Short mmCIF file of C-alpha atoms in Angstrom, two decimals:
data_model
loop_
_atom_site.label_atom_id
_atom_site.label_comp_id
_atom_site.label_asym_id
_atom_site.label_seq_id
_atom_site.Cartn_x
_atom_site.Cartn_y
_atom_site.Cartn_z
CA UNK A 1 -0.01 -0.07 0.02
CA UNK A 2 2.89 2.47 0.91
CA UNK A 3 4.57 1.60 -2.50
CA UNK A 4 1.47 2.14 -4.29
CA UNK A 5 0.61 5.46 -2.57
CA UNK A 6 4.08 6.66 -3.43
CA UNK A 7 3.75 5.91 -7.04
CA UNK A 8 0.49 7.68 -7.18
CA UNK A 9 2.09 10.81 -5.47
CA UNK A 10 4.96 10.64 -8.00
CA UNK A 11 2.59 10.77 -10.94
CA UNK A 12 0.59 13.59 -9.30
CA UNK A 13 3.91 15.66 -8.90
CA UNK A 14 4.62 15.11 -12.57
CA UNK A 15 1.22 16.26 -13.51
CA UNK A 16 1.26 19.34 -11.17
CA UNK A 17 4.58 20.49 -12.56
CA UNK A 18 3.34 21.99 -15.81
CA UNK A 19 -0.05 23.01 -14.19
CA UNK A 20 1.78 24.60 -11.16
CA UNK A 21 4.18 26.50 -13.44
CA UNK A 22 1.42 27.82 -15.93
CA UNK A 23 -0.78 28.81 -12.88
CA UNK A 24 1.94 30.69 -11.18
CA UNK A 25 2.84 32.37 -14.58
CA UNK A 26 -0.72 33.41 -15.07
CA UNK A 27 -1.11 34.88 -11.44
CA UNK A 28 2.37 36.55 -11.03
CA UNK A 29 3.65 37.31 -14.52
CA UNK A 30 0.52 38.18 -16.50
CA UNK A 31 -1.75 39.20 -13.65
CA UNK A 32 0.64 41.71 -12.29
CA UNK A 33 1.06 45.02 -14.07
CA UNK A 34 4.53 45.79 -12.91
CA UNK A 35 5.94 42.48 -13.70
CA UNK A 36 4.17 42.56 -17.18
CA UNK A 37 5.87 45.82 -17.99
CA UNK A 38 9.29 44.56 -16.64
CA UNK A 39 8.83 41.54 -18.87
CA UNK A 40 7.96 43.48 -21.98
CA UNK A 41 10.76 46.35 -21.44
CA UNK A 42 13.65 44.42 -23.29
CA UNK A 43 11.55 44.12 -26.44
CA UNK A 44 12.12 47.88 -27.06
CA UNK A 45 15.70 46.61 -28.09
CA UNK A 46 14.49 43.86 -30.34
CA UNK A 47 14.96 44.41 -34.18
CA UNK A 48 11.84 42.78 -35.14
CA UNK A 49 9.72 44.78 -32.60
CA UNK A 50 11.22 48.02 -33.66
CA UNK A 51 10.62 47.39 -37.42
CA UNK A 52 6.93 46.39 -36.67
CA UNK A 53 6.46 49.67 -34.51
CA UNK A 54 8.12 51.97 -37.08
CA UNK A 55 6.11 50.52 -40.04
CA UNK A 56 2.82 50.84 -38.16
CA UNK A 57 3.53 54.18 -36.82
CA UNK A 58 4.79 55.44 -40.40
CA UNK A 59 1.68 54.01 -42.11
CA UNK A 60 -0.62 55.58 -39.66
CA UNK A 61 0.93 58.95 -40.02
CA UNK A 62 0.96 58.86 -43.82
CA UNK A 63 -2.69 57.85 -43.96
CA UNK A 64 -3.69 61.03 -42.18
CA UNK A 65 -1.81 63.62 -44.32
CA UNK A 66 -1.77 64.31 -47.85
CA UNK A 67 1.02 66.35 -49.56
CA UNK A 68 0.34 65.48 -53.24
CA UNK A 69 3.32 64.60 -55.23
CA UNK A 70 5.59 64.74 -52.22
CA UNK A 71 3.87 61.92 -50.55
CA UNK A 72 6.63 59.41 -51.21
CA UNK A 73 9.45 61.79 -50.24
CA UNK A 74 7.59 62.86 -47.07
CA UNK A 75 6.88 59.08 -46.32
CA UNK A 76 10.62 58.35 -46.56
CA UNK A 77 11.70 61.22 -44.47
CA UNK A 78 9.03 60.26 -41.70
CA UNK A 79 9.86 56.67 -41.84
CA UNK A 80 13.51 57.32 -41.34
CA UNK A 81 12.62 59.59 -38.51
CA UNK A 82 10.50 56.86 -36.84
CA UNK A 83 13.11 54.11 -37.28
CA UNK A 84 15.72 56.52 -35.78
CA UNK A 85 13.46 57.27 -32.83
CA UNK A 86 12.90 53.46 -32.06
CA UNK A 87 16.91 53.51 -31.22
CA UNK A 88 16.71 56.07 -28.74
CA UNK A 89 16.16 55.99 -24.87
CA UNK A 90 13.05 57.99 -25.27
CA UNK A 91 11.42 55.14 -27.09
CA UNK A 92 12.04 53.00 -24.20
CA UNK A 93 10.12 55.24 -22.04
CA UNK A 94 7.26 55.43 -24.59
CA UNK A 95 7.32 51.60 -24.97
CA UNK A 96 7.06 51.09 -21.20
CA UNK A 97 4.08 53.51 -21.03
CA UNK A 98 2.36 51.86 -23.86
CA UNK A 99 2.63 48.38 -22.42
CA UNK A 100 1.42 49.68 -18.87
CA UNK A 101 -1.60 50.53 -20.73
CA UNK A 102 -1.71 47.36 -22.83
CA UNK A 103 -1.71 45.38 -19.70
CA UNK A 104 -5.30 46.11 -19.22
CA UNK A 105 -6.08 45.01 -22.73
CA UNK A 106 -4.14 41.66 -22.05
CA UNK A 107 -6.34 40.90 -18.91
CA UNK A 108 -9.52 41.84 -20.83
CA UNK A 109 -8.76 39.59 -23.68
CA UNK A 110 -7.88 36.83 -21.46
CA UNK A 111 -10.74 36.96 -18.93
CA UNK A 112 -13.77 38.51 -20.88
CA UNK A 113 -15.85 36.61 -23.45
CA UNK A 114 -16.96 39.86 -25.18
CA UNK A 115 -15.83 40.95 -28.56
CA UNK A 116 -13.45 43.76 -29.15
CA UNK A 117 -10.93 42.65 -26.42
CA UNK A 118 -7.93 42.17 -28.76
CA UNK A 119 -4.33 42.28 -27.24
CA UNK A 120 -3.43 45.73 -28.55
CA UNK A 121 -0.49 48.25 -27.88
CA UNK A 122 -1.48 51.77 -28.43
CA UNK A 123 1.28 53.70 -30.18
CA UNK A 124 -0.17 57.06 -29.90
CA UNK A 125 2.50 58.22 -27.47
CA UNK A 126 5.22 57.24 -29.92
CA UNK A 127 3.51 59.38 -32.51
CA UNK A 128 3.21 62.40 -30.14
CA UNK A 129 6.84 62.03 -29.32
CA UNK A 130 7.95 61.85 -33.09
CA UNK A 131 5.76 64.73 -33.81
CA UNK A 132 7.55 66.85 -31.42
CA UNK A 133 10.90 65.92 -32.45
CA UNK A 134 10.17 66.45 -36.25
CA UNK A 135 8.70 69.88 -35.34
CA UNK A 136 11.68 70.78 -33.31
CA UNK A 137 13.82 69.83 -36.42
CA UNK A 138 11.74 71.89 -38.80
CA UNK A 139 10.66 69.09 -40.89
CA UNK A 140 7.94 70.23 -43.38
CA UNK A 141 4.27 68.99 -42.65
CA UNK A 142 5.31 67.85 -39.27
CA UNK A 143 2.75 70.02 -37.69
CA UNK A 144 0.17 68.22 -39.77
CA UNK A 145 0.69 64.99 -38.15
CA UNK A 146 -2.43 64.06 -36.15
CA UNK A 147 -2.04 62.25 -32.80
CA UNK A 148 -4.57 59.38 -32.91
CA UNK A 149 -4.97 56.07 -31.34
CA UNK A 150 -2.93 53.68 -33.46
CA UNK A 151 -3.08 50.11 -32.15
CA UNK A 152 -0.51 47.36 -32.80
CA UNK A 153 -2.65 44.14 -32.49
CA UNK A 154 -0.78 41.23 -31.01
CA UNK A 155 -3.49 38.72 -30.68
CA UNK A 156 -7.23 38.69 -31.83
CA UNK A 157 -9.55 38.02 -28.83
CA UNK A 158 -11.60 35.72 -31.29
CA UNK A 159 -8.54 33.37 -31.46
CA UNK A 160 -8.52 32.62 -27.71
CA UNK A 161 -11.66 30.75 -27.34
CA UNK A 162 -11.64 28.35 -24.44
CA UNK A 163 -8.31 29.74 -23.27
CA UNK A 164 -10.18 32.35 -21.38
CA UNK A 165 -11.86 29.81 -19.17
CA UNK A 166 -8.55 28.02 -18.43
CA UNK A 167 -6.78 31.05 -17.75
CA UNK A 168 -9.24 32.35 -15.18
CA UNK A 169 -8.91 28.90 -13.36
CA UNK A 170 -5.16 29.25 -13.54
CA UNK A 171 -5.33 32.69 -11.85
CA UNK A 172 -7.34 31.12 -9.07
CA UNK A 173 -4.78 28.45 -8.60
CA UNK A 174 -1.85 30.68 -8.55
CA UNK A 175 1.26 29.51 -6.88
CA UNK A 176 -0.65 26.86 -5.17
CA UNK A 177 -0.24 24.45 -7.93
CA UNK A 178 3.61 24.78 -7.64
CA UNK A 179 3.37 24.18 -3.80
CA UNK A 180 1.19 21.08 -4.23
CA UNK A 181 3.79 19.74 -6.69
CA UNK A 182 6.33 19.98 -4.09
CA UNK A 183 4.20 18.46 -1.37
CA UNK A 184 3.42 15.45 -3.67
CA UNK A 185 6.97 14.92 -4.40
CA UNK A 186 8.08 14.98 -0.69
CA UNK A 187 5.07 12.79 0.32
CA UNK A 188 6.12 10.24 -2.44
CA UNK A 189 9.44 9.84 -0.72
CA UNK A 190 8.22 9.99 2.85
CA UNK A 191 5.74 7.15 2.42
CA UNK A 192 7.90 4.90 0.21
CA UNK A 193 9.31 1.70 1.66
CA UNK A 194 12.42 2.21 -0.36
CA UNK A 195 13.03 5.96 -0.33
CA UNK A 196 16.11 6.02 -2.46
CA UNK A 197 14.10 4.30 -5.26
CA UNK A 198 11.18 6.79 -4.53
CA UNK A 199 13.93 9.61 -5.08
CA UNK A 200 14.67 8.25 -8.50
CA UNK A 201 11.15 8.05 -9.30
CA UNK A 202 10.43 11.65 -8.22
CA UNK A 203 13.35 12.96 -10.19
CA UNK A 204 12.06 11.14 -13.43
CA UNK A 205 8.73 12.38 -12.73
CA UNK A 206 9.68 15.96 -12.42
CA UNK A 207 11.70 15.73 -15.52
CA UNK A 208 8.83 14.26 -17.37
CA UNK A 209 6.51 17.15 -16.12
CA UNK A 210 9.18 19.72 -17.11
CA UNK A 211 9.47 18.18 -20.69
CA UNK A 212 5.61 18.36 -21.04
CA UNK A 213 5.58 22.08 -19.93
CA UNK A 214 8.29 22.87 -22.58
CA UNK A 215 6.19 21.07 -25.22
CA UNK A 216 3.14 23.09 -24.25
CA UNK A 217 4.96 26.46 -24.48
CA UNK A 218 6.09 25.37 -28.01
CA UNK A 219 2.63 24.24 -29.04
CA UNK A 220 1.19 27.61 -27.66
CA UNK A 221 3.81 29.57 -29.74
CA UNK A 222 2.69 27.94 -32.90
CA UNK A 223 -1.00 28.47 -32.11
CA UNK A 224 -0.51 32.11 -31.34
CA UNK A 225 1.30 32.94 -34.35
CA UNK A 226 -1.20 31.02 -36.49
CA UNK A 227 -3.97 33.01 -34.97
CA UNK A 228 -2.27 36.50 -35.88
CA UNK A 229 -4.13 39.19 -37.88
CA UNK A 230 -3.07 39.32 -41.39
CA UNK A 231 -1.48 42.71 -41.05
CA UNK A 232 0.73 41.65 -37.93
CA UNK A 233 4.33 40.97 -38.11
CA UNK A 234 5.00 37.19 -37.17
CA UNK A 235 8.66 37.84 -36.06
CA UNK A 236 7.46 40.82 -33.66
CA UNK A 237 4.61 38.70 -32.32
CA UNK A 238 7.07 35.83 -31.77
CA UNK A 239 9.44 38.09 -29.96
CA UNK A 240 6.53 39.10 -27.74
CA UNK A 241 5.38 35.59 -27.03
CA UNK A 242 8.92 34.50 -26.30
CA UNK A 243 9.27 37.36 -23.74
CA UNK A 244 6.05 36.63 -22.12
CA UNK A 245 6.73 32.86 -21.74
CA UNK A 246 10.36 33.23 -20.70
CA UNK A 247 9.38 32.33 -17.25
CA UNK A 248 7.69 29.25 -18.33
CA UNK A 249 10.55 28.19 -20.49
CA UNK A 250 13.34 28.87 -17.68
CA UNK A 251 11.25 27.04 -15.29
CA UNK A 252 10.90 24.00 -17.60
CA UNK A 253 14.74 23.72 -18.08
CA UNK A 254 15.49 24.34 -14.52
CA UNK A 255 12.97 21.63 -13.27
CA UNK A 256 14.07 19.37 -16.04
CA UNK A 257 17.73 19.52 -14.86
CA UNK A 258 16.85 19.35 -11.32
CA UNK A 259 14.79 16.20 -11.93
CA UNK A 260 17.52 14.49 -13.81
CA UNK A 261 20.26 15.16 -11.27
CA UNK A 262 18.08 14.15 -8.50
CA UNK A 263 17.26 10.83 -10.18
CA UNK A 264 20.89 10.27 -11.23
CA UNK A 265 22.15 11.33 -7.77
CA UNK A 266 19.77 8.83 -6.09
CA UNK A 267 20.79 6.16 -8.34
CA UNK A 268 24.41 6.51 -8.00
CA UNK A 269 24.14 6.81 -4.20
CA UNK A 270 22.43 3.63 -4.05
CA UNK A 271 25.04 1.86 -6.30
CA UNK A 272 27.85 3.14 -4.23
CA UNK A 273 26.04 2.31 -0.84
CA UNK A 274 25.68 -1.36 -2.09
CA UNK A 275 29.20 -1.68 -3.18
CA UNK A 276 30.40 -0.08 0.30
CA UNK A 277 28.36 -2.73 2.09
CA UNK A 278 29.70 -5.58 -0.10
CA UNK A 279 33.28 -4.44 0.68
CA UNK A 280 32.71 -4.22 4.37
CA UNK A 281 31.37 -7.68 4.61
CA UNK A 282 34.10 -9.08 2.56
CA UNK A 283 34.04 -12.10 0.14
CA UNK A 284 31.27 -14.62 1.00
CA UNK A 285 32.75 -17.98 2.04
CA UNK A 286 32.64 -20.74 -0.45
CA UNK A 287 31.50 -24.45 0.33
CA UNK A 288 33.81 -26.28 2.65
CA UNK A 289 36.10 -28.78 0.75
CA UNK A 290 35.29 -32.26 1.02
CA UNK A 291 37.34 -34.46 3.50
CA UNK A 292 39.59 -37.15 1.99
CA UNK A 293 39.01 -40.72 3.38
CA UNK A 294 41.21 -42.04 6.14
CA UNK A 295 43.43 -44.68 4.73
CA UNK A 296 45.39 -45.43 7.85
#
């Protein structure tokens, strides 16, 4: 019975590894505005994100002004200014502000079933900053640039479907899923008849659960990119997805390494222990030689 219970707890720990990691991620990484902004901040230096932002902002500006035969020249001028702006420290500040606002869009898209809750990043602050700099440089027609809400859509809400219900449950579970995985792993060792063997099982179970988590992250990436709007940049969206799921990827590799090391360490310890006992006991005595008959 103890061995059976230990095996059940090992399987439970393996199942709870991906569940606990995703639940903790949904609660602490996505549910917290400050952590979300910190996670997205490094993307201001990503080439794919900069290119996507520059293209979207330039298109939005040029759709709002008409300079006749100079349209192409002005578009080239503004496009160059926008691309140059994305390499400045001012863009980092604008990017952080936009993502702080976008966090509400993320939560709305993942928790509400109503339409119009796409995951979007408002680029209006970037347009305002670019307009100010162009006006300061005396660029023609800069004062005609309207500052309007220009969204960079990352994920369409219609593509999320059942993910909303799952996400809401994950946020309710929070960090308790990870705690339950640790309790199940510890319980599997404590109730086991052969604890060293149980440690090997726990290590393998944790490694399997981590591998499943890594596969889920990869599958989620593929599904997210497949559900992008037609005018979105897959490279930029992929960079955003990778940044948001970096916690899960790191956790998967860390738990995988820990599980394998735990299993290997427990197995090697058992081997060395058996060899030590055999050496201490010495060679086993063989059968006694048969006595020769007395011929005297």
